[in-house]
Short mmCIF file of C-alpha atoms in Angstrom, two decimals:
data_model
loop_
_atom_site.label_atom_id
_atom_site.label_comp_id
_atom_site.label_asym_id
_atom_site.label_seq_id
_atom_site.Cartn_x
_atom_site.Cartn_y
_atom_site.Cartn_z
CA MET A 1133 -0.13 10.97 30.39
CA ALA A 1134 -2.99 8.52 29.93
CA GLN A 1135 -2.68 5.22 31.75
CA PHE A 1136 -3.57 2.11 29.81
CA GLU A 1137 -4.78 -1.21 31.17
CA PHE A 1138 -3.42 -4.39 29.59
CA ASP A 1139 -4.49 -8.03 29.53
CA SER A 1140 -2.27 -9.96 31.94
CA SER A 1141 -2.73 -13.21 29.97
CA ILE A 1142 -0.61 -11.87 27.10
CA LYS A 1143 2.14 -10.21 29.17
CA GLY A 1144 5.53 -11.25 27.79
CA ALA A 1145 3.90 -13.10 24.87
CA LEU A 1146 6.42 -11.73 22.34
CA PRO A 1147 10.09 -12.76 22.35
CA ALA A 1148 12.70 -10.51 23.95
CA ASP A 1149 14.30 -9.80 20.53
CA PHE A 1150 10.99 -8.70 18.98
CA GLN A 1151 11.41 -5.43 17.06
CA TRP A 1152 8.74 -2.79 16.65
CA GLY A 1153 8.37 0.64 15.16
CA TYR A 1154 6.81 2.39 12.20
CA ALA A 1155 6.97 1.94 8.43
CA THR A 1156 7.17 4.66 5.78
CA ALA A 1157 7.78 5.04 2.03
CA ALA A 1158 10.10 7.59 0.42
CA PRO A 1159 7.60 9.13 -2.05
CA GLN A 1160 5.05 9.61 0.72
CA ILE A 1161 7.20 11.45 3.28
CA GLU A 1162 10.42 12.84 1.88
CA GLY A 1163 9.43 15.79 -0.25
CA ALA A 1164 12.51 17.33 -1.91
CA TRP A 1165 11.19 15.73 -5.10
CA ASN A 1166 13.75 17.41 -7.37
CA LYS A 1167 16.39 18.45 -4.84
CA ASP A 1168 20.08 17.51 -4.66
CA GLY A 1169 20.15 15.63 -7.96
CA LYS A 1170 17.07 13.45 -7.52
CA GLY A 1171 15.52 12.22 -10.77
CA LEU A 1172 11.82 11.86 -11.55
CA SER A 1173 9.88 8.81 -10.42
CA ILE A 1174 6.58 7.62 -11.86
CA TRP A 1175 4.87 9.07 -8.76
CA ASP A 1176 6.32 12.52 -9.44
CA THR A 1177 4.76 12.26 -12.90
CA PHE A 1178 1.47 10.93 -11.53
CA GLY A 1179 1.21 13.64 -8.86
CA HIS A 1180 1.74 16.36 -11.46
CA THR A 1181 -0.93 14.95 -13.80
CA PRO A 1182 -4.34 16.65 -13.41
CA ASP A 1183 -7.25 14.64 -11.97
CA LYS A 1184 -5.13 11.70 -10.79
CA VAL A 1185 -4.97 12.52 -7.06
CA LYS A 1186 -8.16 12.86 -4.99
CA ASP A 1187 -7.41 16.30 -3.52
CA GLY A 1188 -5.30 17.57 -6.43
CA SER A 1189 -2.13 17.47 -4.33
CA ASN A 1190 1.34 16.15 -5.15
CA ALA A 1191 4.33 14.81 -3.24
CA ASP A 1192 6.65 17.76 -3.87
CA ASP A 1193 6.90 18.57 -0.14
CA THR A 1194 4.65 16.07 1.68
CA ALA A 1195 5.99 15.73 5.29
CA ARG A 1196 9.45 17.15 4.42
CA SER A 1197 11.20 14.18 6.02
CA TYR A 1198 14.21 14.76 3.77
CA ASP A 1199 14.87 18.00 5.66
CA LEU A 1200 13.49 17.02 9.06
CA TYR A 1201 14.90 13.50 9.47
CA LYS A 1202 16.88 14.32 12.63
CA GLN A 1203 13.78 15.72 14.28
CA ASP A 1204 11.86 12.63 13.20
CA VAL A 1205 14.43 10.21 14.59
CA ALA A 1206 14.43 12.09 17.92
CA ARG A 1207 10.64 11.74 18.01
CA MET A 1208 10.85 8.03 17.24
CA LYS A 1209 13.20 7.64 20.17
CA ARG A 1210 10.68 9.40 22.43
CA TYR A 1211 8.02 7.02 21.13
CA GLY A 1212 10.20 4.13 22.28
CA VAL A 1213 10.56 2.32 18.95
CA THR A 1214 13.33 -0.23 18.46
CA ALA A 1215 13.21 -0.28 14.63
CA TYR A 1216 12.21 1.88 11.67
CA ARG A 1217 11.25 0.62 8.25
CA PHE A 1218 11.76 3.09 5.40
CA SER A 1219 12.29 2.89 1.66
CA LEU A 1220 15.01 4.25 -0.58
CA SER A 1221 14.08 6.34 -3.60
CA TRP A 1222 15.71 4.62 -6.58
CA SER A 1223 15.68 7.87 -8.57
CA ARG A 1224 17.35 9.72 -5.70
CA ILE A 1225 20.22 7.21 -5.77
CA ILE A 1226 20.40 6.61 -9.55
CA PRO A 1227 18.40 9.49 -11.08
CA LEU A 1228 17.94 7.80 -14.48
CA GLY A 1229 17.69 4.34 -12.93
CA GLY A 1230 19.70 2.27 -15.41
CA LYS A 1231 22.64 -0.07 -15.00
CA ASP A 1232 24.96 2.31 -16.87
CA ASP A 1233 23.60 5.56 -15.42
CA PRO A 1234 25.55 7.61 -12.86
CA VAL A 1235 25.02 7.35 -9.10
CA ASN A 1236 23.92 10.50 -7.29
CA GLU A 1237 26.30 10.84 -4.34
CA GLN A 1238 24.02 13.34 -2.58
CA GLY A 1239 21.25 10.78 -2.57
CA ILE A 1240 23.51 8.10 -1.07
CA GLU A 1241 24.72 10.64 1.51
CA PHE A 1242 21.17 11.41 2.67
CA TYR A 1243 20.32 7.77 3.34
CA SER A 1244 23.72 7.17 4.91
CA LYS A 1245 23.13 10.04 7.36
CA LEU A 1246 19.62 8.80 8.14
CA ILE A 1247 20.94 5.30 8.88
CA ASP A 1248 23.71 6.70 11.10
CA GLU A 1249 21.18 8.83 12.99
CA LEU A 1250 18.92 5.83 13.59
CA ILE A 1251 21.77 3.63 14.83
CA ALA A 1252 23.07 6.41 17.11
CA ASN A 1253 19.61 6.46 18.72
CA GLY A 1254 19.43 2.70 19.14
CA ILE A 1255 16.93 2.17 16.31
CA THR A 1256 17.43 -0.71 13.85
CA PRO A 1257 16.96 0.27 10.18
CA PHE A 1258 14.80 -2.01 8.01
CA VAL A 1259 15.39 -0.82 4.45
CA THR A 1260 13.06 -1.37 1.48
CA LEU A 1261 14.64 -1.07 -1.97
CA PHE A 1262 11.42 -0.52 -3.90
CA HIS A 1263 8.20 1.02 -2.63
CA TRP A 1264 6.41 1.64 -5.94
CA ASP A 1265 8.51 4.53 -7.31
CA THR A 1266 10.09 3.27 -10.53
CA PRO A 1267 12.41 5.87 -12.11
CA GLN A 1268 10.44 7.63 -14.84
CA ALA A 1269 13.42 7.30 -17.19
CA LEU A 1270 13.06 3.48 -17.18
CA GLU A 1271 9.34 3.74 -17.83
CA ASP A 1272 10.11 6.00 -20.80
CA ARG A 1273 12.95 3.86 -22.16
CA TYR A 1274 11.30 0.46 -22.27
CA GLY A 1275 8.08 0.39 -20.25
CA GLY A 1276 9.67 -0.44 -16.91
CA MET A 1277 8.67 -3.82 -15.50
CA LEU A 1278 6.80 -4.79 -18.65
CA ASP A 1279 10.22 -5.57 -20.15
CA LYS A 1280 11.77 -8.13 -17.83
CA GLU A 1281 14.96 -8.57 -19.89
CA LYS A 1282 15.85 -4.87 -19.70
CA TYR A 1283 14.49 -4.20 -16.22
CA ILE A 1284 16.24 -6.94 -14.24
CA PRO A 1285 19.83 -5.77 -14.96
CA ASP A 1286 18.83 -2.23 -13.97
CA PHE A 1287 17.27 -3.38 -10.69
CA ASN A 1288 20.24 -5.68 -9.99
CA ARG A 1289 22.64 -2.78 -10.35
CA TYR A 1290 20.51 -0.53 -8.11
CA ALA A 1291 20.35 -3.25 -5.45
CA ARG A 1292 24.09 -3.83 -5.63
CA VAL A 1293 24.82 -0.11 -5.16
CA CYS A 1294 22.62 -0.07 -2.05
CA PHE A 1295 24.25 -3.20 -0.60
CA GLU A 1296 27.74 -1.84 -1.31
CA ARG A 1297 27.19 1.61 0.11
CA LEU A 1298 24.76 0.96 2.99
CA GLY A 1299 25.00 -2.75 3.81
CA ASP A 1300 27.79 -2.31 6.35
CA ARG A 1301 25.10 -0.85 8.66
CA VAL A 1302 21.83 -2.21 7.26
CA LYS A 1303 21.16 -5.80 8.36
CA GLN A 1304 17.49 -6.04 7.36
CA TRP A 1305 16.77 -5.68 3.63
CA ILE A 1306 13.38 -5.83 1.90
CA THR A 1307 13.45 -5.96 -1.90
CA TYR A 1308 9.85 -5.07 -2.81
CA ASN A 1309 6.93 -3.62 -0.93
CA GLU A 1310 3.60 -5.18 -1.89
CA PRO A 1311 4.39 -6.22 -5.46
CA GLY A 1312 0.74 -7.25 -5.86
CA VAL A 1313 -0.67 -3.84 -4.96
CA TYR A 1314 1.82 -2.16 -7.29
CA THR A 1315 0.64 -4.36 -10.16
CA LEU A 1316 -3.10 -4.31 -9.44
CA ALA A 1317 -3.44 -0.60 -8.72
CA GLY A 1318 -0.96 0.47 -11.41
CA TYR A 1319 -1.71 -1.97 -14.24
CA ALA A 1320 -5.14 -3.52 -13.56
CA ALA A 1321 -7.26 -0.72 -12.06
CA GLY A 1322 -4.99 2.02 -13.43
CA VAL A 1323 -5.57 4.26 -10.40
CA HIS A 1324 -1.91 4.35 -9.31
CA ALA A 1325 1.28 5.10 -11.22
CA PRO A 1326 2.16 4.22 -13.93
CA ALA A 1327 -1.59 4.46 -14.62
CA ARG A 1328 -2.15 1.71 -17.16
CA SER A 1329 -5.30 -0.37 -17.67
CA SER A 1330 -7.84 -1.53 -20.24
CA PHE A 1331 -10.21 1.26 -19.21
CA ARG A 1332 -9.84 4.00 -21.82
CA ASP A 1333 -11.95 6.49 -19.90
CA LEU A 1334 -9.22 6.37 -17.26
CA ASN A 1335 -5.98 5.38 -18.98
CA GLU A 1336 -4.69 5.88 -22.51
CA GLU A 1337 -2.69 2.64 -22.52
CA GLY A 1338 -2.56 -0.76 -20.88
CA ASP A 1339 -4.17 -4.20 -20.78
CA SER A 1340 -5.67 -5.20 -17.43
CA SER A 1341 -6.02 -8.81 -18.52
CA THR A 1342 -2.30 -9.44 -19.09
CA GLU A 1343 -0.01 -6.67 -17.85
CA PRO A 1344 -0.45 -7.20 -14.09
CA PHE A 1345 0.72 -10.79 -14.40
CA ILE A 1346 3.68 -9.83 -16.60
CA VAL A 1347 4.75 -7.16 -14.09
CA ALA A 1348 4.31 -9.50 -11.11
CA HIS A 1349 6.51 -12.08 -12.84
CA THR A 1350 9.19 -9.44 -13.36
CA GLU A 1351 9.00 -8.45 -9.70
CA LEU A 1352 9.38 -12.03 -8.47
CA LEU A 1353 12.35 -12.72 -10.72
CA SER A 1354 14.11 -9.41 -10.07
CA HIS A 1355 13.60 -9.93 -6.32
CA ALA A 1356 15.15 -13.38 -6.59
CA TYR A 1357 18.17 -12.16 -8.54
CA ALA A 1358 18.75 -9.31 -6.08
CA ALA A 1359 18.46 -11.74 -3.15
CA LYS A 1360 20.97 -14.05 -4.85
CA ILE A 1361 23.41 -11.16 -5.28
CA TYR A 1362 23.03 -10.24 -1.62
CA LYS A 1363 23.44 -13.77 -0.29
CA GLU A 1364 26.45 -14.60 -2.46
CA GLU A 1365 28.34 -11.30 -2.54
CA PHE A 1366 27.42 -9.41 0.64
CA LYS A 1367 25.83 -11.60 3.31
CA PRO A 1368 29.07 -13.49 4.21
CA GLN A 1369 30.67 -10.21 5.39
CA GLN A 1370 27.63 -8.09 6.26
CA LYS A 1371 25.64 -10.84 8.06
CA GLY A 1372 22.23 -9.41 7.16
CA THR A 1373 19.01 -10.94 5.89
CA ILE A 1374 16.89 -10.25 2.82
CA MET A 1375 13.18 -10.74 2.24
CA ILE A 1376 10.18 -9.41 0.33
CA THR A 1377 7.00 -7.89 1.77
CA LEU A 1378 3.62 -9.12 0.50
CA HIS A 1379 0.19 -7.60 0.92
CA GLY A 1380 -3.00 -9.51 1.61
CA ASN A 1381 -6.14 -9.21 3.69
CA TRP A 1382 -8.24 -12.02 5.13
CA ASN A 1383 -11.09 -13.44 3.01
CA GLU A 1384 -13.95 -15.05 4.95
CA PRO A 1385 -16.77 -17.10 3.36
CA TRP A 1386 -19.98 -15.06 3.01
CA ASP A 1387 -21.89 -18.22 3.94
CA GLU A 1388 -19.64 -20.47 6.01
CA SER A 1389 -22.04 -23.39 5.51
CA ASP A 1390 -21.85 -23.20 1.69
CA PRO A 1391 -18.91 -25.25 0.32
CA LYS A 1392 -18.80 -22.99 -2.76
CA ASP A 1393 -18.25 -19.91 -0.58
CA VAL A 1394 -15.63 -21.72 1.49
CA GLU A 1395 -13.83 -22.63 -1.72
CA ALA A 1396 -14.25 -19.08 -3.05
CA ALA A 1397 -12.68 -17.60 0.09
CA GLN A 1398 -9.67 -19.91 -0.24
CA ARG A 1399 -9.38 -19.06 -3.94
CA ALA A 1400 -9.49 -15.33 -3.15
CA GLN A 1401 -6.71 -15.89 -0.62
CA GLU A 1402 -4.63 -17.62 -3.29
CA PHE A 1403 -5.22 -14.93 -5.93
CA GLU A 1404 -4.23 -12.22 -3.45
CA ILE A 1405 -1.43 -13.76 -1.39
CA ALA A 1406 -0.36 -17.15 -2.79
CA TRP A 1407 0.12 -15.49 -6.21
CA PHE A 1408 3.49 -14.35 -4.82
CA ALA A 1409 3.93 -16.47 -1.71
CA ASP A 1410 3.55 -19.92 -3.32
CA PRO A 1411 6.40 -19.32 -5.82
CA LEU A 1412 8.56 -17.87 -3.00
CA TYR A 1413 7.87 -20.18 -0.07
CA LYS A 1414 5.97 -23.28 -1.15
CA THR A 1415 6.11 -24.64 -4.72
CA GLY A 1416 8.19 -22.36 -6.92
CA ASP A 1417 5.07 -21.88 -9.06
CA TYR A 1418 1.77 -20.04 -9.14
CA PRO A 1419 -1.31 -21.57 -7.45
CA ALA A 1420 -3.31 -24.09 -9.52
CA SER A 1421 -6.47 -22.02 -8.97
CA MET A 1422 -4.88 -19.08 -10.78
CA ARG A 1423 -3.64 -21.21 -13.67
CA ALA A 1424 -7.13 -22.73 -14.02
CA GLN A 1425 -8.77 -19.33 -14.43
CA LEU A 1426 -6.04 -17.41 -16.26
CA GLY A 1427 -4.44 -20.05 -18.47
CA ASP A 1428 -1.60 -18.70 -20.59
CA ARG A 1429 -2.19 -15.13 -19.41
CA LEU A 1430 -0.23 -16.24 -16.34
CA PRO A 1431 3.47 -16.44 -17.25
CA ARG A 1432 5.42 -19.63 -16.66
CA PHE A 1433 8.67 -20.10 -14.77
CA THR A 1434 11.46 -22.08 -16.37
CA PRO A 1435 12.79 -24.83 -14.05
CA GLU A 1436 15.83 -22.65 -13.40
CA GLU A 1437 13.69 -19.60 -12.55
CA SER A 1438 11.50 -21.70 -10.27
CA ARG A 1439 14.57 -22.85 -8.31
CA LEU A 1440 15.85 -19.27 -8.17
CA VAL A 1441 12.59 -17.88 -6.74
CA LEU A 1442 11.77 -20.66 -4.28
CA GLY A 1443 13.50 -19.95 -0.98
CA SER A 1444 14.90 -16.61 -2.14
CA SER A 1445 13.15 -14.66 0.64
CA GLU A 1446 14.57 -15.49 4.07
CA ALA A 1447 11.42 -14.47 5.96
CA TYR A 1448 7.79 -13.58 5.28
CA GLY A 1449 7.19 -9.81 5.18
CA MET A 1450 3.48 -9.30 5.92
CA ASN A 1451 1.40 -6.20 5.23
CA SER A 1452 -2.27 -6.50 6.14
CA TYR A 1453 -5.05 -4.24 7.40
CA THR A 1454 -8.54 -5.71 7.27
CA ALA A 1455 -10.87 -8.56 6.27
CA PHE A 1456 -13.68 -9.07 3.75
CA TYR A 1457 -16.53 -11.49 3.18
CA VAL A 1458 -16.43 -13.23 -0.19
CA ARG A 1459 -19.10 -15.13 -2.08
CA HIS A 1460 -18.71 -17.43 -5.08
CA ARG A 1461 -19.86 -16.39 -8.54
CA ASP A 1462 -21.41 -18.97 -10.84
CA ALA A 1463 -20.86 -16.81 -13.93
CA GLU A 1464 -17.74 -17.05 -16.07
CA PRO A 1465 -14.94 -14.78 -14.75
CA ASP A 1466 -14.48 -11.43 -16.42
CA ILE A 1467 -11.37 -11.11 -18.58
CA ASN A 1468 -10.12 -8.38 -16.21
CA ASP A 1469 -10.86 -10.26 -12.98
CA HIS A 1470 -7.95 -10.51 -10.51
CA LYS A 1471 -9.79 -11.69 -7.40
CA GLY A 1472 -10.62 -15.30 -8.27
CA ASN A 1473 -14.16 -14.75 -9.59
CA VAL A 1474 -15.75 -13.77 -6.27
CA GLU A 1475 -18.11 -11.11 -4.94
CA VAL A 1476 -16.71 -9.05 -2.06
CA SER A 1477 -18.97 -7.80 0.73
CA ASP A 1478 -18.90 -5.77 3.97
CA THR A 1479 -21.43 -8.10 5.62
CA ASN A 1480 -21.94 -11.85 5.65
CA LYS A 1481 -25.11 -13.87 5.03
CA HIS A 1482 -26.30 -13.13 8.57
CA GLY A 1483 -25.76 -9.37 8.26
CA VAL A 1484 -22.67 -9.37 10.47
CA GLU A 1485 -20.38 -6.44 9.59
CA ARG A 1486 -16.70 -7.11 8.98
CA GLY A 1487 -15.70 -4.34 11.38
CA ILE A 1488 -15.94 -0.75 12.57
CA GLU A 1489 -15.47 1.89 9.86
CA SER A 1490 -12.33 4.01 9.67
CA ASP A 1491 -11.88 7.18 7.59
CA THR A 1492 -10.94 4.97 4.60
CA PRO A 1493 -13.78 3.05 2.89
CA TRP A 1494 -11.98 -0.28 2.38
CA LEU A 1495 -10.41 -0.34 5.86
CA ARG A 1496 -12.42 -1.61 8.81
CA THR A 1497 -11.14 -2.87 12.15
CA SER A 1498 -11.23 -6.67 11.74
CA PRO A 1499 -8.96 -8.32 14.33
CA TRP A 1500 -10.86 -11.61 13.96
CA GLY A 1501 -9.65 -11.90 10.36
CA TRP A 1502 -6.16 -10.70 11.20
CA GLY A 1503 -5.74 -13.53 13.70
CA LYS A 1504 -6.93 -16.08 11.15
CA LEU A 1505 -4.57 -14.66 8.53
CA LEU A 1506 -1.51 -14.92 10.79
CA ARG A 1507 -2.23 -18.61 11.33
CA TRP A 1508 -3.05 -19.23 7.64
CA ILE A 1509 0.29 -17.77 6.54
CA TRP A 1510 2.22 -19.70 9.19
CA ASP A 1511 0.44 -22.98 8.47
CA ARG A 1512 0.90 -22.69 4.71
CA TYR A 1513 4.47 -21.39 4.55
CA GLN A 1514 6.15 -22.25 7.89
CA THR A 1515 8.34 -19.18 7.55
CA PRO A 1516 9.10 -16.59 10.28
CA ILE A 1517 6.77 -13.61 9.88
CA PHE A 1518 7.87 -9.98 10.01
CA ILE A 1519 4.77 -7.80 10.21
CA THR A 1520 5.95 -4.86 8.13
CA GLU A 1521 2.73 -2.79 7.93
CA ASN A 1522 -0.53 -2.57 9.84
CA GLY A 1523 -2.58 0.44 10.87
CA THR A 1524 -5.65 2.57 10.31
CA THR A 1525 -7.08 6.01 9.67
CA ALA A 1526 -9.62 7.52 12.07
CA LYS A 1527 -12.52 9.85 11.38
CA GLY A 1528 -12.28 13.51 12.33
CA GLU A 1529 -8.52 13.95 12.41
CA HIS A 1530 -8.44 16.59 9.67
CA ASP A 1531 -10.20 18.94 12.11
CA PHE A 1532 -7.49 18.82 14.80
CA LYS A 1533 -6.39 22.33 15.89
CA PRO A 1534 -3.29 22.02 18.08
CA LYS A 1535 -3.08 24.63 20.84
CA GLY A 1536 0.67 24.31 21.33
CA PRO A 1537 3.72 22.25 20.32
CA ASP A 1538 3.08 19.62 23.00
CA ASP A 1539 -0.61 19.19 22.25
CA VAL A 1540 -1.63 15.55 21.69
CA LEU A 1541 -4.39 14.37 19.36
CA GLU A 1542 -6.64 11.87 21.11
CA ASP A 1543 -7.23 8.95 18.72
CA PRO A 1544 -9.22 6.24 20.56
CA HIS A 1545 -10.20 4.54 17.28
CA ARG A 1546 -6.55 3.89 16.40
CA ILE A 1547 -5.74 2.78 19.94
CA ASP A 1548 -8.59 0.27 19.83
CA PHE A 1549 -7.35 -0.94 16.43
CA TYR A 1550 -3.78 -1.45 17.62
CA LYS A 1551 -4.87 -3.03 20.91
CA SER A 1552 -7.13 -5.58 19.22
CA TYR A 1553 -4.71 -6.45 16.41
CA LEU A 1554 -1.67 -6.74 18.66
CA SER A 1555 -3.61 -8.92 21.08
CA GLU A 1556 -4.08 -11.32 18.16
CA VAL A 1557 -0.34 -11.16 17.42
CA ALA A 1558 0.38 -12.01 21.05
CA LYS A 1559 -2.06 -14.95 21.08
CA ALA A 1560 -0.70 -16.34 17.81
CA SER A 1561 2.83 -16.04 19.19
CA GLN A 1562 1.78 -17.97 22.31
CA GLU A 1563 0.46 -20.72 20.00
CA GLY A 1564 3.83 -21.07 18.30
CA VAL A 1565 3.46 -18.80 15.26
CA VAL A 1566 6.92 -17.27 14.83
CA ILE A 1567 6.48 -13.48 14.58
CA LYS A 1568 9.57 -11.28 14.69
CA SER A 1569 8.45 -7.68 14.21
CA TYR A 1570 5.57 -5.23 14.00
CA PHE A 1571 5.62 -1.93 12.10
CA GLY A 1572 2.67 0.41 12.40
CA TRP A 1573 1.60 2.25 9.29
CA THR A 1574 2.71 4.93 9.62
CA PHE A 1575 5.05 7.24 11.55
CA THR A 1576 3.66 10.59 10.40
CA ASP A 1577 0.62 11.52 8.38
CA ASN A 1578 1.78 11.58 4.77
CA TRP A 1579 0.86 11.76 1.11
CA GLU A 1580 -1.25 8.63 0.70
CA TRP A 1581 -0.69 8.04 -3.01
CA ALA A 1582 -3.82 8.72 -5.08
CA ALA A 1583 -5.70 9.68 -1.89
CA GLY A 1584 -3.32 12.60 -1.43
CA PHE A 1585 -3.58 14.13 2.04
CA THR A 1586 -7.13 12.86 2.64
CA ASP A 1587 -6.00 9.71 4.54
CA ARG A 1588 -4.20 10.30 7.85
CA PHE A 1589 -2.59 7.01 8.91
CA GLY A 1590 0.12 8.48 11.14
CA ALA A 1591 0.90 8.07 14.83
CA THR A 1592 2.02 11.70 14.41
CA TRP A 1593 -0.25 14.48 13.12
CA VAL A 1594 1.28 16.80 10.51
CA ASP A 1595 0.02 20.30 9.71
CA PHE A 1596 0.25 20.16 5.92
CA ASP A 1597 -1.00 23.76 5.59
CA ASP A 1598 2.11 25.08 7.34
CA PRO A 1599 5.24 25.12 5.12
CA GLU A 1600 7.29 23.97 8.13
CA LYS A 1601 5.12 20.81 8.41
CA PRO A 1602 5.08 20.81 12.25
CA ARG A 1603 4.40 17.49 13.96
CA TYR A 1604 2.16 16.65 16.93
CA ALA A 1605 1.94 13.32 18.71
CA LYS A 1606 -1.22 11.23 18.64
CA ARG A 1607 -2.09 9.35 21.82
CA SER A 1608 -1.70 6.02 19.98
CA ALA A 1609 2.08 6.61 19.77
CA TYR A 1610 2.34 6.50 23.56
CA PHE A 1611 -0.12 3.64 23.76
CA LEU A 1612 2.05 1.51 21.48
CA ARG A 1613 5.16 2.31 23.50
CA ASP A 1614 3.47 1.12 26.69
CA PHE A 1615 1.70 -1.87 25.12
CA PHE A 1616 4.91 -3.25 23.63
CA GLY A 1617 6.49 -2.78 27.06
CA HIS A 1618 3.80 -5.18 28.26
CA LEU A 1619 3.87 -7.64 25.33
CA ILE A 1620 7.64 -8.11 24.87
CA LYS A 1621 9.33 -10.48 27.27
CA GLY A 1622 11.34 -8.55 29.83
CA GLY A 1623 9.45 -5.33 29.00
CA THR A 1624 8.74 -2.51 31.41
CA ASN A 1625 4.95 -2.80 31.81
#
């Protein structure tokens, strides 16, 4: 076993009750896409549509976690995790999705068994209700989240079923994963399900200038209603908490001495993060910078809706990976702009790169921006932070040829990533930023949405060419176990 050296100045920097582990999403790992009564999701449809996924693959089997969950939980225990964040497949629980549609007992039973297995192994479940996989039936009936009046009762009922059937054991609920990415990739760029945009060479339907903001509004309101249901009907007995998880990377001025670039970086931050976080944690409304650019294309909250949304999330769920340099644009914003009218760059005015390349073009190791982002979120929202996703791919991992079941893939790039990012978490914690958890993305290599199997984010290598989907540890899994033993107060290292 490799021995790792750790910085003594950050030993015990994280509180004793800090929870860490890995995050996953049902469509990316489960497989069993049509097994035991599961209905279709929009990602099943997307994966079976030609030319949508980079390598032509689909999520029919992916990592087969539906069948191999006991093996996976045993591996998590070996990795030393204290928590596991996973999502429920709405269409596995309610195959047609709607408020009057039947519940699939086999779907409930699967998640119930998974939760029991985690708890029996001393692992705390963090459960996400929605990780991008809207039931296809709701998309077909009324356009899914584009119809807020029809969608909200359906989501409310789904949430209530989950709280009723699983909430006796689940104490950490997350309503939505990255509502902004779901809207931008699915309705602005049209490169994710449900594949809508203004670009007719790519998508037959959609309007990139309006639909993302309509969908985001639906997500915020449906989150708030579900949180209200939980707090009023279930929390008094179940004693859990409920939050939402937001995406957002750090935006740094291209020229830090140019006030226009400084302003542009802040505006980019607001378009990406404050779009959701300001209504939830600060003002009950969208940022003024967004209203100034978008006008009436940005929906408005009624006073009642504003009160409902503000304070609905009991903590700040944070997903973040990298940082970018941004430069102001003097030209009028494009009708389909969602970034705040900025130019995004890999280098700044002085030619400084934002970080070391991974195996994923947008993702570079940028701990300097990660540290700034942690403080920006804390300063702006003063809400305890649960880091719910962070991780990286690494070049060359597709070529791994394991020699035996105990072979370990050496992944120094990922270890360096985790070491540098977690050092920033530790330092921020020492400064008084309240950070409660860290979930690496992800537990096993998986089906990375439109990238298919071309992006390997896992701490566990999966042989996707073998129908049994055998797993092999990556060195970073053992590194994280030891590093958290050093970082958490009262730990073993």
